[in-house]
mmCIF file with all atom_site columns, C-alpha atoms in Angstrom:
data_model
loop_
_atom_site.group_PDB
_atom_site.id
_atom_site.type_symbol
_atom_site.label_atom_id
_atom_site.label_alt_id
_atom_site.label_comp_id
_atom_site.label_asym_id
_atom_site.label_entity_id
_atom_site.label_seq_id
_atom_site.pdbx_PDB_ins_code
_atom_site.Cartn_x
_atom_site.Cartn_y
_atom_site.Cartn_z
_atom_site.occupancy
_atom_site.B_iso_or_equiv
_atom_site.pdbx_formal_charge
_atom_site.auth_seq_id
_atom_site.auth_comp_id
_atom_site.auth_asym_id
_atom_site.auth_atom_id
_atom_site.pdbx_PDB_model_num
ATOM 1   C CA . MET Q 1 1   ? 42.899 81.184 30.295 1.00 0.00 ? 1   MET Q CA 1
ATOM 2   C CA . THR Q 1 2   ? 43.217 82.048 33.962 1.00 0.00 ? 2   THR Q CA 1
ATOM 3   C CA . THR Q 1 3   ? 40.155 82.003 35.725 1.00 0.00 ? 3   THR Q CA 1
ATOM 4   C CA . ILE Q 1 4   ? 38.488 82.761 39.478 1.00 0.00 ? 4   ILE Q CA 1
ATOM 5   C CA . TYR Q 1 5   ? 39.352 79.291 39.687 1.00 0.00 ? 5   TYR Q CA 1
ATOM 6   C CA . ASP Q 1 6   ? 43.681 80.078 39.441 1.00 0.00 ? 6   ASP Q CA 1
ATOM 7   C CA . CYS Q 1 7   ? 43.331 83.121 41.150 1.00 0.00 ? 7   CYS Q CA 1
ATOM 8   C CA . PRO Q 1 8   ? 46.547 84.245 43.511 1.00 0.00 ? 8   PRO Q CA 1
ATOM 9   C CA . GLU Q 1 9   ? 44.698 83.583 46.402 1.00 0.00 ? 9   GLU Q CA 1
ATOM 10  C CA . HIS Q 1 10  ? 43.876 80.164 46.038 1.00 0.00 ? 10  HIS Q CA 1
ATOM 11  C CA . GLU Q 1 11  ? 47.225 79.122 44.405 1.00 0.00 ? 11  GLU Q CA 1
ATOM 12  C CA . LEU Q 1 12  ? 48.561 80.629 47.768 1.00 0.00 ? 12  LEU Q CA 1
ATOM 13  C CA . LEU Q 1 13  ? 46.438 78.670 49.759 1.00 0.00 ? 13  LEU Q CA 1
ATOM 14  C CA . ARG Q 1 14  ? 46.945 75.345 47.826 1.00 0.00 ? 14  ARG Q CA 1
ATOM 15  C CA . ASP Q 1 15  ? 50.827 75.430 48.795 1.00 0.00 ? 15  ASP Q CA 1
ATOM 16  C CA . GLN Q 1 16  ? 50.309 75.938 52.140 1.00 0.00 ? 16  GLN Q CA 1
ATOM 17  C CA . VAL Q 1 17  ? 48.246 72.800 52.362 1.00 0.00 ? 17  VAL Q CA 1
ATOM 18  C CA . ALA Q 1 18  ? 50.477 71.261 49.930 1.00 0.00 ? 18  ALA Q CA 1
ATOM 19  C CA . ARG Q 1 19  ? 52.842 72.045 52.298 1.00 0.00 ? 19  ARG Q CA 1
ATOM 20  C CA . PHE Q 1 20  ? 51.451 71.190 55.896 1.00 0.00 ? 20  PHE Q CA 1
ATOM 21  C CA . ILE Q 1 21  ? 50.587 67.652 54.319 1.00 0.00 ? 21  ILE Q CA 1
ATOM 22  C CA . ALA Q 1 22  ? 54.126 67.009 53.163 1.00 0.00 ? 22  ALA Q CA 1
ATOM 23  C CA . ARG Q 1 23  ? 55.204 67.966 56.859 1.00 0.00 ? 23  ARG Q CA 1
ATOM 24  C CA . GLU Q 1 24  ? 52.758 66.848 59.309 1.00 0.00 ? 24  GLU Q CA 1
ATOM 25  C CA . VAL Q 1 25  ? 50.757 64.394 57.221 1.00 0.00 ? 25  VAL Q CA 1
ATOM 26  C CA . GLU Q 1 26  ? 52.113 62.100 55.030 1.00 0.00 ? 26  GLU Q CA 1
ATOM 27  C CA . PRO Q 1 27  ? 55.770 61.220 57.161 1.00 0.00 ? 27  PRO Q CA 1
ATOM 28  C CA . HIS Q 1 28  ? 53.162 60.224 59.908 1.00 0.00 ? 28  HIS Q CA 1
ATOM 29  C CA . GLY Q 1 29  ? 49.956 59.569 58.519 1.00 0.00 ? 29  GLY Q CA 1
ATOM 30  C CA . THR Q 1 30  ? 50.243 55.403 59.074 1.00 0.00 ? 30  THR Q CA 1
ATOM 31  C CA . LYS Q 1 31  ? 51.057 55.696 62.926 1.00 0.00 ? 31  LYS Q CA 1
ATOM 32  C CA . TRP Q 1 32  ? 47.601 57.357 62.789 1.00 0.00 ? 32  TRP Q CA 1
ATOM 33  C CA . GLU Q 1 33  ? 45.912 54.169 60.745 1.00 0.00 ? 33  GLU Q CA 1
ATOM 34  C CA . ASP Q 1 34  ? 47.390 52.161 63.747 1.00 0.00 ? 34  ASP Q CA 1
ATOM 35  C CA . ALA Q 1 35  ? 46.311 54.361 66.295 1.00 0.00 ? 35  ALA Q CA 1
ATOM 36  C CA . GLY Q 1 36  ? 42.996 54.842 65.082 1.00 0.00 ? 36  GLY Q CA 1
ATOM 37  C CA . MET Q 1 37  ? 42.761 58.405 65.137 1.00 0.00 ? 37  MET Q CA 1
ATOM 38  C CA . VAL Q 1 38  ? 44.272 61.674 64.010 1.00 0.00 ? 38  VAL Q CA 1
ATOM 39  C CA . PRO Q 1 39  ? 46.200 63.583 66.837 1.00 0.00 ? 39  PRO Q CA 1
ATOM 40  C CA . ARG Q 1 40  ? 44.899 66.524 68.392 1.00 0.00 ? 40  ARG Q CA 1
ATOM 41  C CA . ASP Q 1 41  ? 47.849 68.449 68.401 1.00 0.00 ? 41  ASP Q CA 1
ATOM 42  C CA . VAL Q 1 42  ? 47.781 68.666 64.256 1.00 0.00 ? 42  VAL Q CA 1
ATOM 43  C CA . LEU Q 1 43  ? 44.533 69.554 64.383 1.00 0.00 ? 43  LEU Q CA 1
ATOM 44  C CA . ARG Q 1 44  ? 45.205 72.267 66.534 1.00 0.00 ? 44  ARG Q CA 1
ATOM 45  C CA . ARG Q 1 45  ? 48.475 72.966 64.053 1.00 0.00 ? 45  ARG Q CA 1
ATOM 46  C CA . MET Q 1 46  ? 45.730 73.257 60.874 1.00 0.00 ? 46  MET Q CA 1
ATOM 47  C CA . GLY Q 1 47  ? 43.711 75.817 63.123 1.00 0.00 ? 47  GLY Q CA 1
ATOM 48  C CA . GLN Q 1 48  ? 46.560 77.891 64.465 1.00 0.00 ? 48  GLN Q CA 1
ATOM 49  C CA . ALA Q 1 49  ? 47.485 78.021 60.147 1.00 0.00 ? 49  ALA Q CA 1
ATOM 50  C CA . GLY Q 1 50  ? 44.238 79.552 59.674 1.00 0.00 ? 50  GLY Q CA 1
ATOM 51  C CA . LEU Q 1 51  ? 42.845 76.465 57.924 1.00 0.00 ? 51  LEU Q CA 1
ATOM 52  C CA . LEU Q 1 52  ? 40.202 75.180 60.154 1.00 0.00 ? 52  LEU Q CA 1
ATOM 53  C CA . GLY Q 1 53  ? 37.851 77.885 59.844 1.00 0.00 ? 53  GLY Q CA 1
ATOM 54  C CA . LEU Q 1 54  ? 38.365 79.842 55.895 1.00 0.00 ? 54  LEU Q CA 1
ATOM 55  C CA . MET Q 1 55  ? 34.686 80.670 55.558 1.00 0.00 ? 55  MET Q CA 1
ATOM 56  C CA . TYR Q 1 56  ? 33.525 81.774 59.404 1.00 0.00 ? 56  TYR Q CA 1
ATOM 57  C CA . ASP Q 1 57  ? 33.281 85.571 60.667 1.00 0.00 ? 57  ASP Q CA 1
ATOM 58  C CA . GLU Q 1 58  ? 36.645 87.252 61.157 1.00 0.00 ? 58  GLU Q CA 1
ATOM 59  C CA . ALA Q 1 59  ? 35.691 88.150 64.858 1.00 0.00 ? 59  ALA Q CA 1
ATOM 60  C CA . TYR Q 1 60  ? 35.656 84.526 65.493 1.00 0.00 ? 60  TYR Q CA 1
ATOM 61  C CA . GLY Q 1 61  ? 38.628 83.324 64.036 1.00 0.00 ? 61  GLY Q CA 1
ATOM 62  C CA . GLY Q 1 62  ? 37.418 82.605 60.669 1.00 0.00 ? 62  GLY Q CA 1
ATOM 63  C CA . GLY Q 1 63  ? 39.013 83.932 57.197 1.00 0.00 ? 63  GLY Q CA 1
ATOM 64  C CA . GLU Q 1 64  ? 35.757 85.030 55.798 1.00 0.00 ? 64  GLU Q CA 1
ATOM 65  C CA . GLY Q 1 65  ? 36.440 83.237 52.427 1.00 0.00 ? 65  GLY Q CA 1
ATOM 66  C CA . ASP Q 1 66  ? 33.457 82.158 49.855 1.00 0.00 ? 66  ASP Q CA 1
ATOM 67  C CA . ALA Q 1 67  ? 32.410 78.855 48.624 1.00 0.00 ? 67  ALA Q CA 1
ATOM 68  C CA . LEU Q 1 68  ? 35.298 78.573 45.855 1.00 0.00 ? 68  LEU Q CA 1
ATOM 69  C CA . THR Q 1 69  ? 37.805 78.905 48.422 1.00 0.00 ? 69  THR Q CA 1
ATOM 70  C CA . ASN Q 1 70  ? 36.612 76.138 50.391 1.00 0.00 ? 70  ASN Q CA 1
ATOM 71  C CA . LEU Q 1 71  ? 36.232 73.768 47.521 1.00 0.00 ? 71  LEU Q CA 1
ATOM 72  C CA . VAL Q 1 72  ? 40.080 74.631 46.845 1.00 0.00 ? 72  VAL Q CA 1
ATOM 73  C CA . PHE Q 1 73  ? 40.550 73.979 50.715 1.00 0.00 ? 73  PHE Q CA 1
ATOM 74  C CA . ALA Q 1 74  ? 38.469 70.739 49.821 1.00 0.00 ? 74  ALA Q CA 1
ATOM 75  C CA . GLU Q 1 75  ? 40.349 69.652 46.739 1.00 0.00 ? 75  GLU Q CA 1
ATOM 76  C CA . ALA Q 1 76  ? 43.913 70.592 48.340 1.00 0.00 ? 76  ALA Q CA 1
ATOM 77  C CA . LEU Q 1 77  ? 43.464 68.877 51.112 1.00 0.00 ? 77  LEU Q CA 1
ATOM 78  C CA . SER Q 1 78  ? 42.518 65.570 49.396 1.00 0.00 ? 78  SER Q CA 1
ATOM 79  C CA . GLN Q 1 79  ? 46.070 65.125 47.658 1.00 0.00 ? 79  GLN Q CA 1
ATOM 80  C CA . SER Q 1 80  ? 47.209 63.125 50.886 1.00 0.00 ? 80  SER Q CA 1
ATOM 81  C CA . THR Q 1 81  ? 47.529 59.617 51.024 1.00 0.00 ? 81  THR Q CA 1
ATOM 82  C CA . PHE Q 1 82  ? 45.435 59.444 53.495 1.00 0.00 ? 82  PHE Q CA 1
ATOM 83  C CA . ALA Q 1 83  ? 41.797 59.586 53.542 1.00 0.00 ? 83  ALA Q CA 1
ATOM 84  C CA . GLY Q 1 84  ? 40.983 59.123 57.495 1.00 0.00 ? 84  GLY Q CA 1
ATOM 85  C CA . PHE Q 1 85  ? 42.729 62.294 57.608 1.00 0.00 ? 85  PHE Q CA 1
ATOM 86  C CA . ILE Q 1 86  ? 40.982 64.396 54.704 1.00 0.00 ? 86  ILE Q CA 1
ATOM 87  C CA . ILE Q 1 87  ? 37.543 63.144 56.385 1.00 0.00 ? 87  ILE Q CA 1
ATOM 88  C CA . THR Q 1 88  ? 38.446 64.384 59.584 1.00 0.00 ? 88  THR Q CA 1
ATOM 89  C CA . VAL Q 1 89  ? 39.337 67.464 58.819 1.00 0.00 ? 89  VAL Q CA 1
ATOM 90  C CA . LEU Q 1 90  ? 36.268 67.923 56.241 1.00 0.00 ? 90  LEU Q CA 1
ATOM 91  C CA . VAL Q 1 91  ? 33.638 66.856 58.791 1.00 0.00 ? 91  VAL Q CA 1
ATOM 92  C CA . HIS Q 1 92  ? 35.344 69.357 61.582 1.00 0.00 ? 92  HIS Q CA 1
ATOM 93  C CA . THR Q 1 93  ? 34.698 72.131 58.989 1.00 0.00 ? 93  THR Q CA 1
ATOM 94  C CA . ASP Q 1 94  ? 32.297 71.004 56.367 1.00 0.00 ? 94  ASP Q CA 1
ATOM 95  C CA . MET Q 1 95  ? 29.552 68.558 58.303 1.00 0.00 ? 95  MET Q CA 1
ATOM 96  C CA . ALA Q 1 96  ? 29.595 69.552 61.941 1.00 0.00 ? 96  ALA Q CA 1
ATOM 97  C CA . SER Q 1 97  ? 30.838 73.102 63.011 1.00 0.00 ? 97  SER Q CA 1
ATOM 98  C CA . PRO Q 1 98  ? 28.667 74.735 60.095 1.00 0.00 ? 98  PRO Q CA 1
ATOM 99  C CA . HIS Q 1 99  ? 25.494 74.151 62.038 1.00 0.00 ? 99  HIS Q CA 1
ATOM 100 C CA . LEU Q 1 100 ? 27.092 76.396 64.728 1.00 0.00 ? 100 LEU Q CA 1
ATOM 101 C CA . HIS Q 1 101 ? 27.563 78.987 62.206 1.00 0.00 ? 101 HIS Q CA 1
ATOM 102 C CA . HIS Q 1 102 ? 24.790 79.063 60.265 1.00 0.00 ? 102 HIS Q CA 1
ATOM 103 C CA . ALA Q 1 103 ? 22.249 78.936 63.304 1.00 0.00 ? 103 ALA Q CA 1
ATOM 104 C CA . GLY Q 1 104 ? 24.351 79.363 66.312 1.00 0.00 ? 104 GLY Q CA 1
ATOM 105 C CA . SER Q 1 105 ? 23.255 82.610 68.303 1.00 0.00 ? 105 SER Q CA 1
ATOM 106 C CA . ALA Q 1 106 ? 25.751 85.398 68.951 1.00 0.00 ? 106 ALA Q CA 1
ATOM 107 C CA . GLU Q 1 107 ? 26.340 84.172 72.270 1.00 0.00 ? 107 GLU Q CA 1
ATOM 108 C CA . GLN Q 1 108 ? 26.821 80.127 71.324 1.00 0.00 ? 108 GLN Q CA 1
ATOM 109 C CA . LYS Q 1 109 ? 29.407 81.350 68.683 1.00 0.00 ? 109 LYS Q CA 1
ATOM 110 C CA . ALA Q 1 110 ? 31.554 83.739 70.619 1.00 0.00 ? 110 ALA Q CA 1
ATOM 111 C CA . LYS Q 1 111 ? 31.371 80.912 73.426 1.00 0.00 ? 111 LYS Q CA 1
ATOM 112 C CA . TYR Q 1 112 ? 32.508 77.912 71.110 1.00 0.00 ? 112 TYR Q CA 1
ATOM 113 C CA . LEU Q 1 113 ? 33.280 79.013 67.470 1.00 0.00 ? 113 LEU Q CA 1
ATOM 114 C CA . PRO Q 1 114 ? 36.618 80.989 68.199 1.00 0.00 ? 114 PRO Q CA 1
ATOM 115 C CA . ARG Q 1 115 ? 37.938 77.727 69.553 1.00 0.00 ? 115 ARG Q CA 1
ATOM 116 C CA . VAL Q 1 116 ? 36.695 74.924 66.711 1.00 0.00 ? 116 VAL Q CA 1
ATOM 117 C CA . THR Q 1 117 ? 38.392 77.468 64.237 1.00 0.00 ? 117 THR Q CA 1
ATOM 118 C CA . ALA Q 1 118 ? 41.605 77.288 66.561 1.00 0.00 ? 118 ALA Q CA 1
ATOM 119 C CA . GLY Q 1 119 ? 41.107 73.534 66.173 1.00 0.00 ? 119 GLY Q CA 1
ATOM 120 C CA . GLU Q 1 120 ? 40.857 73.317 69.858 1.00 0.00 ? 120 GLU Q CA 1
ATOM 121 C CA . MET Q 1 121 ? 37.222 71.881 70.299 1.00 0.00 ? 121 MET Q CA 1
ATOM 122 C CA . ILE Q 1 122 ? 36.842 69.581 67.327 1.00 0.00 ? 122 ILE Q CA 1
ATOM 123 C CA . THR Q 1 123 ? 33.273 68.624 66.293 1.00 0.00 ? 123 THR Q CA 1
ATOM 124 C CA . ALA Q 1 124 ? 31.072 66.337 65.287 1.00 0.00 ? 124 ALA Q CA 1
ATOM 125 C CA . VAL Q 1 125 ? 27.398 65.638 63.747 1.00 0.00 ? 125 VAL Q CA 1
ATOM 126 C CA . GLY Q 1 126 ? 25.177 63.231 65.232 1.00 0.00 ? 126 GLY Q CA 1
ATOM 127 C CA . ILE Q 1 127 ? 22.509 62.014 62.836 1.00 0.00 ? 127 ILE Q CA 1
ATOM 128 C CA . SER Q 1 128 ? 22.372 58.434 61.907 1.00 0.00 ? 128 SER Q CA 1
ATOM 129 C CA . GLU Q 1 129 ? 21.083 56.089 63.708 1.00 0.00 ? 129 GLU Q CA 1
ATOM 130 C CA . PRO Q 1 130 ? 20.833 52.390 64.364 1.00 0.00 ? 130 PRO Q CA 1
ATOM 131 C CA . GLY Q 1 131 ? 17.793 52.524 62.222 1.00 0.00 ? 131 GLY Q CA 1
ATOM 132 C CA . ALA Q 1 132 ? 17.394 55.731 60.625 1.00 0.00 ? 132 ALA Q CA 1
ATOM 133 C CA . GLY Q 1 133 ? 20.544 56.696 58.903 1.00 0.00 ? 133 GLY Q CA 1
ATOM 134 C CA . SER Q 1 134 ? 19.592 58.797 55.193 1.00 0.00 ? 134 SER Q CA 1
ATOM 135 C CA . ASP Q 1 135 ? 16.128 59.347 56.563 1.00 0.00 ? 135 ASP Q CA 1
ATOM 136 C CA . VAL Q 1 136 ? 16.752 62.244 58.768 1.00 0.00 ? 136 VAL Q CA 1
ATOM 137 C CA . ALA Q 1 137 ? 12.942 62.009 59.406 1.00 0.00 ? 137 ALA Q CA 1
ATOM 138 C CA . GLY Q 1 138 ? 13.221 58.780 61.144 1.00 0.00 ? 138 GLY Q CA 1
ATOM 139 C CA . ILE Q 1 139 ? 15.193 59.302 63.927 1.00 0.00 ? 139 ILE Q CA 1
ATOM 140 C CA . ARG Q 1 140 ? 13.967 58.217 67.295 1.00 0.00 ? 140 ARG Q CA 1
ATOM 141 C CA . THR Q 1 141 ? 17.090 59.938 69.578 1.00 0.00 ? 141 THR Q CA 1
ATOM 142 C CA . SER Q 1 142 ? 13.937 62.585 71.765 1.00 0.00 ? 142 SER Q CA 1
ATOM 143 C CA . ALA Q 1 143 ? 14.522 65.733 73.644 1.00 0.00 ? 143 ALA Q CA 1
ATOM 144 C CA . ARG Q 1 144 ? 12.412 66.860 76.289 1.00 0.00 ? 144 ARG Q CA 1
ATOM 145 C CA . ARG Q 1 145 ? 12.457 70.202 78.058 1.00 0.00 ? 145 ARG Q CA 1
ATOM 146 C CA . GLU Q 1 146 ? 12.301 70.289 81.838 1.00 0.00 ? 146 GLU Q CA 1
ATOM 147 C CA . GLY Q 1 147 ? 12.546 73.761 82.881 1.00 0.00 ? 147 GLY Q CA 1
ATOM 148 C CA . ASP Q 1 148 ? 15.935 75.194 82.456 1.00 0.00 ? 148 ASP Q CA 1
ATOM 149 C CA . GLU Q 1 149 ? 16.721 72.180 80.038 1.00 0.00 ? 149 GLU Q CA 1
ATOM 150 C CA . TRP Q 1 150 ? 16.367 69.926 77.410 1.00 0.00 ? 150 TRP Q CA 1
ATOM 151 C CA . VAL Q 1 151 ? 16.843 66.080 78.835 1.00 0.00 ? 151 VAL Q CA 1
ATOM 152 C CA . LEU Q 1 152 ? 18.083 63.682 75.496 1.00 0.00 ? 152 LEU Q CA 1
ATOM 153 C CA . ASN Q 1 153 ? 17.793 59.905 74.896 1.00 0.00 ? 153 ASN Q CA 1
ATOM 154 C CA . GLY Q 1 154 ? 18.529 57.946 72.026 1.00 0.00 ? 154 GLY Q CA 1
ATOM 155 C CA . THR Q 1 155 ? 21.605 56.509 70.368 1.00 0.00 ? 155 THR Q CA 1
ATOM 156 C CA . LYS Q 1 156 ? 23.594 57.831 67.649 1.00 0.00 ? 156 LYS Q CA 1
ATOM 157 C CA . MET Q 1 157 ? 25.717 55.463 65.374 1.00 0.00 ? 157 MET Q CA 1
ATOM 158 C CA . PHE Q 1 158 ? 28.518 55.822 62.059 1.00 0.00 ? 158 PHE Q CA 1
ATOM 159 C CA . THR Q 1 159 ? 29.393 59.151 64.000 1.00 0.00 ? 159 THR Q CA 1
ATOM 160 C CA . THR Q 1 160 ? 32.580 60.426 62.201 1.00 0.00 ? 160 THR Q CA 1
ATOM 161 C CA . ASN Q 1 161 ? 35.060 62.445 64.565 1.00 0.00 ? 161 ASN Q CA 1
ATOM 162 C CA . GLY Q 1 162 ? 32.750 60.670 67.743 1.00 0.00 ? 162 GLY Q CA 1
ATOM 163 C CA . VAL Q 1 163 ? 35.616 59.023 69.577 1.00 0.00 ? 163 VAL Q CA 1
ATOM 164 C CA . HIS Q 1 164 ? 37.801 61.938 70.171 1.00 0.00 ? 164 HIS Q CA 1
ATOM 165 C CA . ALA Q 1 165 ? 35.276 65.132 69.845 1.00 0.00 ? 165 ALA Q CA 1
ATOM 166 C CA . ASP Q 1 166 ? 35.040 67.635 71.956 1.00 0.00 ? 166 ASP Q CA 1
ATOM 167 C CA . LEU Q 1 167 ? 31.734 69.316 70.800 1.00 0.00 ? 167 LEU Q CA 1
ATOM 168 C CA . TYR Q 1 168 ? 28.832 67.367 68.889 1.00 0.00 ? 168 TYR Q CA 1
ATOM 169 C CA . PHE Q 1 169 ? 25.671 68.838 67.489 1.00 0.00 ? 169 PHE Q CA 1
ATOM 170 C CA . ILE Q 1 170 ? 22.781 66.153 68.118 1.00 0.00 ? 170 ILE Q CA 1
ATOM 171 C CA . ALA Q 1 171 ? 19.839 66.019 66.570 1.00 0.00 ? 171 ALA Q CA 1
ATOM 172 C CA . ALA Q 1 172 ? 16.693 64.992 68.326 1.00 0.00 ? 172 ALA Q CA 1
ATOM 173 C CA . LYS Q 1 173 ? 13.096 64.971 68.034 1.00 0.00 ? 173 LYS Q CA 1
ATOM 174 C CA . THR Q 1 174 ? 10.800 67.351 69.872 1.00 0.00 ? 174 THR Q CA 1
ATOM 175 C CA . GLY Q 1 175 ? 7.342  65.830 69.244 1.00 0.00 ? 175 GLY Q CA 1
ATOM 176 C CA . PRO Q 1 176 ? 5.608  63.293 67.177 1.00 0.00 ? 176 PRO Q CA 1
ATOM 177 C CA . GLY Q 1 177 ? 5.528  64.881 64.095 1.00 0.00 ? 177 GLY Q CA 1
ATOM 178 C CA . ARG Q 1 178 ? 8.192  64.214 61.384 1.00 0.00 ? 178 ARG Q CA 1
ATOM 179 C CA . ARG Q 1 179 ? 9.546  67.678 60.819 1.00 0.00 ? 179 ARG Q CA 1
ATOM 180 C CA . ASP Q 1 180 ? 9.520  68.368 64.762 1.00 0.00 ? 180 ASP Q CA 1
ATOM 181 C CA . MET Q 1 181 ? 13.240 68.012 65.064 1.00 0.00 ? 181 MET Q CA 1
ATOM 182 C CA . SER Q 1 182 ? 15.967 70.188 66.419 1.00 0.00 ? 182 SER Q CA 1
ATOM 183 C CA . MET Q 1 183 ? 19.831 70.202 66.870 1.00 0.00 ? 183 MET Q CA 1
ATOM 184 C CA . PHE Q 1 184 ? 21.362 69.946 70.087 1.00 0.00 ? 184 PHE Q CA 1
ATOM 185 C CA . ILE Q 1 185 ? 24.699 71.112 71.171 1.00 0.00 ? 185 ILE Q CA 1
ATOM 186 C CA . VAL Q 1 186 ? 26.471 68.506 73.428 1.00 0.00 ? 186 VAL Q CA 1
ATOM 187 C CA . GLU Q 1 187 ? 29.844 69.189 75.265 1.00 0.00 ? 187 GLU Q CA 1
ATOM 188 C CA . LYS Q 1 188 ? 32.118 65.705 76.141 1.00 0.00 ? 188 LYS Q CA 1
ATOM 189 C CA . GLY Q 1 189 ? 31.509 65.220 79.487 1.00 0.00 ? 189 GLY Q CA 1
ATOM 190 C CA . THR Q 1 190 ? 28.269 65.985 79.829 1.00 0.00 ? 190 THR Q CA 1
ATOM 191 C CA . PRO Q 1 191 ? 26.472 63.807 82.639 1.00 0.00 ? 191 PRO Q CA 1
ATOM 192 C CA . GLY Q 1 192 ? 24.115 61.281 80.202 1.00 0.00 ? 192 GLY Q CA 1
ATOM 193 C CA . PHE Q 1 193 ? 26.401 61.208 77.555 1.00 0.00 ? 193 PHE Q CA 1
ATOM 194 C CA . SER Q 1 194 ? 28.919 59.046 76.466 1.00 0.00 ? 194 SER Q CA 1
ATOM 195 C CA . VAL Q 1 195 ? 30.976 57.175 74.049 1.00 0.00 ? 195 VAL Q CA 1
ATOM 196 C CA . GLY Q 1 196 ? 28.995 53.389 73.785 1.00 0.00 ? 196 GLY Q CA 1
ATOM 197 C CA . ARG Q 1 197 ? 32.108 51.811 71.825 1.00 0.00 ? 197 ARG Q CA 1
ATOM 198 C CA . ALA Q 1 198 ? 34.773 52.833 68.554 1.00 0.00 ? 198 ALA Q CA 1
ATOM 199 C CA . LEU Q 1 199 ? 33.985 51.537 65.231 1.00 0.00 ? 199 LEU Q CA 1
ATOM 200 C CA . LYS Q 1 200 ? 35.740 49.126 64.042 1.00 0.00 ? 200 LYS Q CA 1
ATOM 201 C CA . LYS Q 1 201 ? 36.412 49.886 59.626 1.00 0.00 ? 201 LYS Q CA 1
ATOM 202 C CA . SER Q 1 202 ? 37.523 48.425 57.019 1.00 0.00 ? 202 SER Q CA 1
ATOM 203 C CA . GLY Q 1 203 ? 39.552 51.402 55.857 1.00 0.00 ? 203 GLY Q CA 1
ATOM 204 C CA . TRP Q 1 204 ? 40.266 54.882 56.738 1.00 0.00 ? 204 TRP Q CA 1
ATOM 205 C CA . MET Q 1 205 ? 41.108 54.078 59.959 1.00 0.00 ? 205 MET Q CA 1
ATOM 206 C CA . SER Q 1 206 ? 42.686 57.241 61.603 1.00 0.00 ? 206 SER Q CA 1
ATOM 207 C CA . SER Q 1 207 ? 39.385 58.674 61.059 1.00 0.00 ? 207 SER Q CA 1
ATOM 208 C CA . ASP Q 1 208 ? 37.736 57.900 64.708 1.00 0.00 ? 208 ASP Q CA 1
ATOM 209 C CA . THR Q 1 209 ? 34.110 56.900 64.187 1.00 0.00 ? 209 THR Q CA 1
ATOM 210 C CA . ALA Q 1 210 ? 31.999 55.925 66.904 1.00 0.00 ? 210 ALA Q CA 1
ATOM 211 C CA . GLU Q 1 211 ? 28.379 54.897 68.241 1.00 0.00 ? 211 GLU Q CA 1
ATOM 212 C CA . LEU Q 1 212 ? 26.972 57.333 71.244 1.00 0.00 ? 212 LEU Q CA 1
ATOM 213 C CA . ILE Q 1 213 ? 24.630 57.196 74.232 1.00 0.00 ? 213 ILE Q CA 1
ATOM 214 C CA . LEU Q 1 214 ? 22.395 60.132 75.365 1.00 0.00 ? 214 LEU Q CA 1
ATOM 215 C CA . ASP Q 1 215 ? 20.816 58.240 78.266 1.00 0.00 ? 215 ASP Q CA 1
ATOM 216 C CA . ASN Q 1 216 ? 19.138 61.682 80.186 1.00 0.00 ? 216 ASN Q CA 1
ATOM 217 C CA . CYS Q 1 217 ? 21.693 63.403 78.696 1.00 0.00 ? 217 CYS Q CA 1
ATOM 218 C CA . ARG Q 1 218 ? 20.755 67.013 80.372 1.00 0.00 ? 218 ARG Q CA 1
ATOM 219 C CA . ILE Q 1 219 ? 21.883 70.088 78.698 1.00 0.00 ? 219 ILE Q CA 1
ATOM 220 C CA . PRO Q 1 220 ? 21.114 73.806 79.182 1.00 0.00 ? 220 PRO Q CA 1
ATOM 221 C CA . VAL Q 1 221 ? 17.940 75.473 77.570 1.00 0.00 ? 221 VAL Q CA 1
ATOM 222 C CA . GLY Q 1 222 ? 20.200 77.682 76.026 1.00 0.00 ? 222 GLY Q CA 1
ATOM 223 C CA . ASN Q 1 223 ? 22.149 74.916 74.061 1.00 0.00 ? 223 ASN Q CA 1
ATOM 224 C CA . LEU Q 1 224 ? 19.002 74.497 71.335 1.00 0.00 ? 224 LEU Q CA 1
ATOM 225 C CA . LEU Q 1 225 ? 20.271 75.463 67.858 1.00 0.00 ? 225 LEU Q CA 1
ATOM 226 C CA . GLY Q 1 226 ? 18.702 77.654 66.041 1.00 0.00 ? 226 GLY Q CA 1
#
């Protein structure tokens, strides 16, 4: 019996991902494990193939697919031998950039999302901290409004894509309450923002993972997300 899960469009997507993995990933993944990262030109080729914005609006280079299409993509991607490659992609498509897709203003989306779906800007999300991982309400990174800027201070830990990302979505407290927090857009190269260190792991070596430091990091007030 054929189900919606087995529709022709999904089979084409599975085949496309399988061909990409066989051509672009499997022959090279061992070198990426040694290098500690997935080359960004590989991710750009995924973007050019339309694989990094399947659920996003067509106006921003997306495929306007549904959740089931995204599940088929993740399942097909999981057939790679190299989990570090898989998690590099899925953090970009399913954990970090969705903050922009769901909560970004029209101006923010127009500025960033086309480059995100094209693989020209790889994304990361900074939530976990040395003393607050799953307890998001316990984060200590702070954001203070000063005129037309937000000033961020704090440290993030275990940030996937953190070493080589171009665009970061940073969770910070904006007040004393447990729910007083927001997400902020921080571009690599912003003064006061730095990668503290690349973290060593016992597996998934090609997934670059970092400690992030925000030391009086000043961003425009328009970089508040949502």
